[in-house]
XYZ file of C-alpha atoms in Angstrom:
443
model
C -58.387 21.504 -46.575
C -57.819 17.972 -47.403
C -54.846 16.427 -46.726
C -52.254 14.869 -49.119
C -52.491 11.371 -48.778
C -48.661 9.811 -48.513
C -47.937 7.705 -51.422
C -47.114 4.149 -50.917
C -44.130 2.036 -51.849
C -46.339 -0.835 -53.697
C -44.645 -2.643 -56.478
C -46.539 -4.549 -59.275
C -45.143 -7.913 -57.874
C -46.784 -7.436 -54.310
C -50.148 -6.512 -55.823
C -50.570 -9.630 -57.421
C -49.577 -11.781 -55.064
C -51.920 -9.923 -52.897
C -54.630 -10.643 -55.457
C -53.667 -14.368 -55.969
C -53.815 -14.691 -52.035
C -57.586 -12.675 -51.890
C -58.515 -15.444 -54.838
C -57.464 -18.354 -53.302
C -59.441 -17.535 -49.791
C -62.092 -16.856 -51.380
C -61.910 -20.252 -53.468
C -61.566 -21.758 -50.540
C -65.015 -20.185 -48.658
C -67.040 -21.225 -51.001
C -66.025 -25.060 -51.392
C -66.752 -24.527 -47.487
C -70.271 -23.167 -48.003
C -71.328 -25.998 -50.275
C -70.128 -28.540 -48.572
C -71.958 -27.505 -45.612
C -74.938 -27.430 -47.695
C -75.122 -30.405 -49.046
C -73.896 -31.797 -45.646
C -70.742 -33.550 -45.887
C -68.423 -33.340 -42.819
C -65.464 -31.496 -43.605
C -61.940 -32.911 -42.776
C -59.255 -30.892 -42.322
C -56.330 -31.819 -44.284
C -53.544 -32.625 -41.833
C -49.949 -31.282 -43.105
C -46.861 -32.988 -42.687
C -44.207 -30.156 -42.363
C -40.669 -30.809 -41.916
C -39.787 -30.899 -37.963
C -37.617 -28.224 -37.387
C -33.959 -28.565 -36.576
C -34.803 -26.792 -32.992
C -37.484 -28.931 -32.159
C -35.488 -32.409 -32.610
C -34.034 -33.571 -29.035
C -30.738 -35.019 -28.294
C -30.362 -39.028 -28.185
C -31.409 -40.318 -24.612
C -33.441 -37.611 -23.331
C -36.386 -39.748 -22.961
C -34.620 -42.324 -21.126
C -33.239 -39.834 -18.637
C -36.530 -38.162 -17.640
C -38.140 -41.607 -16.881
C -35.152 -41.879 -14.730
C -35.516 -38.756 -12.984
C -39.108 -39.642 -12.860
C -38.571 -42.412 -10.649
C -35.982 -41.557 -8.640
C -38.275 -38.644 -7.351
C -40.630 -40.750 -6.711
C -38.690 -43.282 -4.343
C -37.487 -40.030 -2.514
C -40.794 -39.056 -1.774
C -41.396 -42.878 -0.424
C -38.555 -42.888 1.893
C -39.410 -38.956 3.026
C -42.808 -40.071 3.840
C -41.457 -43.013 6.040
C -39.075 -41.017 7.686
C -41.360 -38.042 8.604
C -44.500 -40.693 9.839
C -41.491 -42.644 12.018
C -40.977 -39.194 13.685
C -44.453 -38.401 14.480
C -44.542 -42.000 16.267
C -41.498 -41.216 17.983
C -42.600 -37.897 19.082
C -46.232 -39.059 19.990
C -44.327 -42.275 21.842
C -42.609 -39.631 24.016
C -45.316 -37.299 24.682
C -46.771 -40.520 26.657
C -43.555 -41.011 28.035
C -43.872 -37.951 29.884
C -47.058 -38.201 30.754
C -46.142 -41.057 32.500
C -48.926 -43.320 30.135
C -46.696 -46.710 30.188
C -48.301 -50.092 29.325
C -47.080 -52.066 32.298
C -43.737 -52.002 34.146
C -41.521 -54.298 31.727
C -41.780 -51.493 29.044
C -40.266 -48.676 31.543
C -37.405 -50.593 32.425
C -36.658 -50.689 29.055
C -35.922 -46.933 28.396
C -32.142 -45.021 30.285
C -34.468 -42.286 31.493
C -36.513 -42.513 34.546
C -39.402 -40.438 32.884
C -41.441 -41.005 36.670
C -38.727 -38.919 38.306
C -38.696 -36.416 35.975
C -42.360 -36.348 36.427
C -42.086 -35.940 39.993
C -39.571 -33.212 39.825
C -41.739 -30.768 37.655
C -44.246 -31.010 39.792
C -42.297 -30.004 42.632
C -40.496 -27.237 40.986
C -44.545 -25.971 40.207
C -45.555 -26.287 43.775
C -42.578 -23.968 45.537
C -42.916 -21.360 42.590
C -46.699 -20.705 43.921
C -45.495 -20.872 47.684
C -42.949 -18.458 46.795
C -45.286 -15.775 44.652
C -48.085 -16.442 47.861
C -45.757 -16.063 50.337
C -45.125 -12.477 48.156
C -48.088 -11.693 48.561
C -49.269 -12.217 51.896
C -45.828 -10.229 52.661
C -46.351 -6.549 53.448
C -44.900 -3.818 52.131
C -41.749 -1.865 53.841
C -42.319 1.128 55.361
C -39.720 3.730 54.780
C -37.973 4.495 57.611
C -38.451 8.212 59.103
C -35.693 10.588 57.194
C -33.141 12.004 59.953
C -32.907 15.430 57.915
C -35.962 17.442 56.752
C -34.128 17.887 53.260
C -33.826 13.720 53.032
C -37.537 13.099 52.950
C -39.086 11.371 49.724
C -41.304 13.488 48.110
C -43.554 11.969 44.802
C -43.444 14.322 41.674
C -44.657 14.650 37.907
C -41.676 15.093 35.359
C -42.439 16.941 32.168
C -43.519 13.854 30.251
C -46.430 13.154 32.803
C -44.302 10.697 34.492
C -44.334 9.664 38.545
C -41.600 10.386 40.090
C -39.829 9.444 43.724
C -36.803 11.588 44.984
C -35.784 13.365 48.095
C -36.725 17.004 48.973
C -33.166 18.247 48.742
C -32.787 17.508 44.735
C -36.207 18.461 43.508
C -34.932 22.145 42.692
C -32.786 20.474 40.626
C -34.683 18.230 38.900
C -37.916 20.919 37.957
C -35.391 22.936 36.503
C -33.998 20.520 34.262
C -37.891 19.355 33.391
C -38.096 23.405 32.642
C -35.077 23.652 30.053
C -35.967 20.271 28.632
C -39.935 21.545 28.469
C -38.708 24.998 26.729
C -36.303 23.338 24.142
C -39.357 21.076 23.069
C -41.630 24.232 22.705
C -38.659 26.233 20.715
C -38.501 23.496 18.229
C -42.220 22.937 17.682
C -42.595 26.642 17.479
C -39.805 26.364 14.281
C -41.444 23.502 12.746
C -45.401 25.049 13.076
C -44.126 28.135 11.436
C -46.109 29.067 8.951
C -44.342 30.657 5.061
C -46.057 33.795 6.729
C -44.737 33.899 9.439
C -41.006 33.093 8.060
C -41.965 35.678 5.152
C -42.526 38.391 8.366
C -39.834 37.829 9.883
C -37.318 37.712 7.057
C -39.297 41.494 6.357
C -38.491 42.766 9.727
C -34.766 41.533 9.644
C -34.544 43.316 6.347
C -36.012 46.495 8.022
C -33.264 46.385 10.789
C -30.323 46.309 8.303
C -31.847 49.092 6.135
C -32.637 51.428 8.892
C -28.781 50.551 10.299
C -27.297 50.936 6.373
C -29.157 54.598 6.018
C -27.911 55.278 9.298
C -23.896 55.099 7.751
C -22.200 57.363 6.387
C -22.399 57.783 2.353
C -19.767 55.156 1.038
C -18.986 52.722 -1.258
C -21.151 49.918 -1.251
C -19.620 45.976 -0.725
C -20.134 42.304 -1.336
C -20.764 41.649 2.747
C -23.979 45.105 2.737
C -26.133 42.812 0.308
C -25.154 39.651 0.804
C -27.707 39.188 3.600
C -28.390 35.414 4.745
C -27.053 34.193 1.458
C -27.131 30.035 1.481
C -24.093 30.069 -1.032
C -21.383 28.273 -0.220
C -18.133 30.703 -1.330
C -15.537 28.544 -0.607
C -12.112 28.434 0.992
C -10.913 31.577 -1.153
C -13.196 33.654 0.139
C -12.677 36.331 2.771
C -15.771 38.043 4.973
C -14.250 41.393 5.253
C -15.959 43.395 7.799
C -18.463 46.336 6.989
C -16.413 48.754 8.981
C -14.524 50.908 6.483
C -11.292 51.645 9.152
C -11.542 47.968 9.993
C -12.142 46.816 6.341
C -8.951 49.077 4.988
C -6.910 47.354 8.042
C -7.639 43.238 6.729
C -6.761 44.575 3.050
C -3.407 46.091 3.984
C -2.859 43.198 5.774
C -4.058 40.636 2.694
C -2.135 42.509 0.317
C 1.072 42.464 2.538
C 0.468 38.552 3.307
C 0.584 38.441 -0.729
C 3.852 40.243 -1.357
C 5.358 38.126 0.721
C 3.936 35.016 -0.398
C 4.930 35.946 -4.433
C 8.545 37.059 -2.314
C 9.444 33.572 -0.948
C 7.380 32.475 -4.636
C 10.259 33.869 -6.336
C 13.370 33.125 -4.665
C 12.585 29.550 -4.076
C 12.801 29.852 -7.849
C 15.921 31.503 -8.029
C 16.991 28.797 -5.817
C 15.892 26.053 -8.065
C 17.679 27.374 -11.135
C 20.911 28.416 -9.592
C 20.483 24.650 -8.136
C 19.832 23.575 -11.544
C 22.894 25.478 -12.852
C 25.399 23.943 -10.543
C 24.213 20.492 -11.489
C 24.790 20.913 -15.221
C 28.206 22.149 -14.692
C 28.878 19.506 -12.460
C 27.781 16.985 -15.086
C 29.718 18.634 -17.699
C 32.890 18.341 -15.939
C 32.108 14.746 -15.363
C 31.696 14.008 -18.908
C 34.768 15.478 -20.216
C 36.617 14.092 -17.497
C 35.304 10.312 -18.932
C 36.122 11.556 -22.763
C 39.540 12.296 -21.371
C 42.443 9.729 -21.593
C 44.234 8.828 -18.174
C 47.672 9.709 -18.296
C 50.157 8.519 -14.946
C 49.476 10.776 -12.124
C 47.087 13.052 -13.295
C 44.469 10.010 -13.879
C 44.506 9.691 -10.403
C 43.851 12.802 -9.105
C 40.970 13.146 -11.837
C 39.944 10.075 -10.155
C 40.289 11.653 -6.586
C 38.023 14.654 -7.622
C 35.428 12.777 -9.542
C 35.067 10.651 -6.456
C 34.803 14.259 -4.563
C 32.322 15.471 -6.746
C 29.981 12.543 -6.789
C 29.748 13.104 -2.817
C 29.088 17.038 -3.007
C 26.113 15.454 -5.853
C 25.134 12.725 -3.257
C 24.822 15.417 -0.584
C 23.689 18.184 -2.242
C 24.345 21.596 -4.709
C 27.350 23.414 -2.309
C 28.433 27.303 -3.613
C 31.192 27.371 -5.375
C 34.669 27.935 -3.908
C 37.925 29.501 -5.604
C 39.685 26.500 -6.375
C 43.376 26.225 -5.500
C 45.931 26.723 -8.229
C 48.179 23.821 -8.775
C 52.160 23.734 -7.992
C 54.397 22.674 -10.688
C 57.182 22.057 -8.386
C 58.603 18.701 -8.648
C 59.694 17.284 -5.129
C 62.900 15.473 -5.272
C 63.636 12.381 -4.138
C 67.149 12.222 -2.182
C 68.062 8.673 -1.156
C 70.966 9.334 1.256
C 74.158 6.809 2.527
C 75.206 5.906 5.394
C 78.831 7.557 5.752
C 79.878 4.522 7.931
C 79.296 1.806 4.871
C 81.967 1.352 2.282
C 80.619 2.613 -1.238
C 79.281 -0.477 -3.357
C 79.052 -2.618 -0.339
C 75.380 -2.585 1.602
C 75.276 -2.007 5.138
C 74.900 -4.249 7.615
C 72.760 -3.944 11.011
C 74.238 -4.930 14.154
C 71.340 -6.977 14.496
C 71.724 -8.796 11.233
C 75.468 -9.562 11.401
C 76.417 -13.535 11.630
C 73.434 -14.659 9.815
C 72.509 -16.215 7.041
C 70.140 -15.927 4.200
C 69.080 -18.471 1.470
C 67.950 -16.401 -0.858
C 70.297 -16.907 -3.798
C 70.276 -20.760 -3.487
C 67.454 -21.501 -5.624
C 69.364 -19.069 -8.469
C 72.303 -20.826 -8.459
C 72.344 -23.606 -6.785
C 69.397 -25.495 -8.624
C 69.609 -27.375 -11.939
C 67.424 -26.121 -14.581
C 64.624 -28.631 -15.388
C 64.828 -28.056 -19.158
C 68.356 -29.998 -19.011
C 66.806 -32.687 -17.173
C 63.939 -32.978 -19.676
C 63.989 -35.362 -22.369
C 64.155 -34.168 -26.375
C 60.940 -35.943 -27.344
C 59.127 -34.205 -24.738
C 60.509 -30.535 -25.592
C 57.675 -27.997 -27.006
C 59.258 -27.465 -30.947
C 61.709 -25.107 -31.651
C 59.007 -22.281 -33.229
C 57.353 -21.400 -29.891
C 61.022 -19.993 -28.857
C 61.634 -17.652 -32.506
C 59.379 -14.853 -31.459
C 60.731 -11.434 -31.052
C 63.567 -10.688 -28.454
C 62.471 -9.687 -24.799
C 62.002 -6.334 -23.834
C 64.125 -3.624 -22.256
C 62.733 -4.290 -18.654
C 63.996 -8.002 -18.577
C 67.436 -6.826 -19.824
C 67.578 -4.489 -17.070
C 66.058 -6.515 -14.190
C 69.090 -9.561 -15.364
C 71.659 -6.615 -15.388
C 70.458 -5.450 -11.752
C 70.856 -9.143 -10.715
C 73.780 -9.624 -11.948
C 75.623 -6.215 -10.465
C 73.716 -7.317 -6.989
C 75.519 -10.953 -7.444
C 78.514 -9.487 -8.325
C 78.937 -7.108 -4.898
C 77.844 -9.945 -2.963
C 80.441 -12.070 -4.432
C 82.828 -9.337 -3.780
C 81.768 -8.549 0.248
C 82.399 -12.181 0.589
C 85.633 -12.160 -0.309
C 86.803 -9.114 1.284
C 84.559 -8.993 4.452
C 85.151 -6.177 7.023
C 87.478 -5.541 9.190
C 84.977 -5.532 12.621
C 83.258 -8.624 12.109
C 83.942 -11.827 12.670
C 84.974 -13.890 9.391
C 82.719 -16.790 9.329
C 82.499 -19.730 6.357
C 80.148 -18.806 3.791
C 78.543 -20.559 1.139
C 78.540 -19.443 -2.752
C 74.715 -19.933 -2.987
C 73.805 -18.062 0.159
C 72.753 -14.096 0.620
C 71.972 -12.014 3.417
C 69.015 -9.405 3.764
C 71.073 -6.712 3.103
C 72.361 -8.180 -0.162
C 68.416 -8.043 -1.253
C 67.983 -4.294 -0.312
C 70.604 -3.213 -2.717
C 69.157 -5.162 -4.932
C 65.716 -3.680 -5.045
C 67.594 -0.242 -4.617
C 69.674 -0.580 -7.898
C 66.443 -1.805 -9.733
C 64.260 1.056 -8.283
């Protein structure tokens, strides 16, 4: 059958420029022929084509390879010159040492007395061959007799074929080691030279023995480990070799299955653990946060404060079980400020201790000017800063504590007792025990 030729993608356009082309070559043999006949030389018409942008070279490059140009060749100069000086050096001290000098004037010249060295080799060459002769004509030690039978030197052949020296007593011991060493070297040529017959035989025979010993067992079920055989596999960590011993094979099941219970046991209360854990912790954090939403109200802000700090240790430390917490007393506790029965009521008491002296306490109060009468009119803040609102209850009753305190003072000076001593006293002065009823009234 003939086969369908593929059509080609030819347009009209590409034909005729195809044609044109064939036309013009052929225009242009035949000028060719006839010129050749007729004998005229034919010049070829040189074209001048536009250098290409690629082929134009940067400004200077010239200039820089004649540079390089000679500069490589002055290096070359002054490397030649250097490596012919060396050869005259080195072939001006190979004479040296061969003691070849001109005349005498021309050794003194050099540091090195060349001569001496000279003299010195040739020494050092003359007592090495009196040494190796006197070596030789030197001869060899006898061994001296043994004193033992067992401490004679006997000469022996190893297992390599080497010559070896060692007494009588320890050539037992040495033969038997040439023995093992001999006998591992045969083992392992005998498993390389094996032949795949050989290893195909003796695979066969292995698998007779454990068919002969499997019909010999009782009728059972059959496992894993009876046909696994000498399986290359690699089962992993996961894998257990039970043994093919049914009363020894029930015995590591029970065992594996017990070692399991226990294991998904310990699986599950660990996560009991966790989510009681877990449980305790939310609470905790709940009663934190509406402890924060909560407002802090005198007392009880405090002892919020006590058992948030409480509870942010038991979170530091860990989840702790819960205990029954204690119910809270609403009985107030009453505070009983008692008198002495020896003191006068309204007038403080007074310590042995603290009787005959004086305090200046109340002399700042009383005694000292106000600066704002000093203080000058034009220099006064104005008048609005001082029409705000009237001062609060607390001031009132702080200056109406003061005053009551001033006023028994005023009155225990007057009328002082009848044990101690009267003594003069100054308006502006107060004892200590004038300031503890003071801060007792405003308490």
């Amino acid at each position: 059958m003939e086969r369908k030729k593929k059509p080609l993608n030819v347009t009209a356009a590409s034909l005729v420029d195809l044609k044109a082309e064939l036309y013009r070559k052929q225009e242009e043999f035949k000028k060719e022929k006839l010129l050749k006949d007729s004998g005229i030389s034919i010049k070829l018409k040189t074209t001048n084509k536009k250098p290409n942008i690629w082929s134009k070279q940067n400004a200077g490059v010239a200039d820089r390879a004649d540079k390089d140009v000679e500069q490589k060749i002055e290096e070359q100069k002054t490397l030649d010159n250097a490596r012919q000086k060396l050869e005259e050096k080195a072939q001006l001290y190979e004479k040296m040492t061969k003691g070849d000098f001109p005349d005498e004037e021309t050794e003194d010249l050099y540091l090195v007395d060349f001569t001496q060295k000279i003299m010195e080799k040739q020494k050092e060459v003359k007592t090495l061959c009196v040494r190796e002769a006197a070596d030789e004509r030197e001869p060899d030690l006898e061994i001296p007799p043994p004193q033992d039978p067992s401490e004679e030197w006997v000469d022996y052949v190893d297992s390599l074929g080497r010559s070896r020296r060692c007494m009588r007593k320890d050539l037992p011991d040495l033969q038997k080691l040439d023995k093992d060493l001999q006998g591992k070297s045969l083992v392992a040529d005998e498993k390389t030279l094996q032949s795949k017959d050989l290893k195909r035989e003796l695979q066969r025979q292995q698998w007779e023995k454990e068919e002969e010993e499997a019909l010999k067992r009782p009728i059972g079920p059959m496992h894993y480990e009876d046909i696994r055989e000498n399986e290359a596999r690699q089962l992993g960590v996961g894998y257990f070799a039970f043994s093919r011993e049914q009363e020894l094979r029930g015995k590591q099941m029970e065992t594996l299955e017990m070692l399991r219970d226990q294991t998904v046991d310990q699986r599950v209360k660990s996560e009991n653990l966790k989510k009681k854990r877990k449980a305790m912790l939310e609470a905790r954090l709940a009663k934190v946060r509406q402890r924060k939403f909560k407002k802090p109200k005198g007392d009880g802000a405090e002892e919020d404060e006590a058992e948030s700090t409480e509870e942010n240790k038991e979170d530091d430390i860990g989840p702790v079980p819960a205990q029954p917490e204690p119910v809270p007393s609403t009985e107030k506790v009453e505070v009983i400020i008692q008198e002495r029965k020896d003191s006068k009521p309204g007038v403080p008491y007074i310590r042995e201790w603290d009787r005959g002296k004086e305090f200046t306490f109340g002399r700042w109060s009383k005694s000292r000017q106000d600066p704002k009468d000093e203080r000058e009119a034009e220099f006064a803040p104005p008048a609005s800063y001082f029409a705000g609102p009237k001062k609060s209850n607390t001031a009132i009753k702080k200056r109406r504590n003061w005053s009551e305190a001033s006023r028994s003072s005023d009155w225990y000076q007057q009328n002082p007792l009848p044990g101690c001593p009267q003594q003069e006293q100054e308006p502006a002065h107060q004892n200590l025990d004038e300031l503890l009823s003071y801060y007792r009234q405003a308490t």
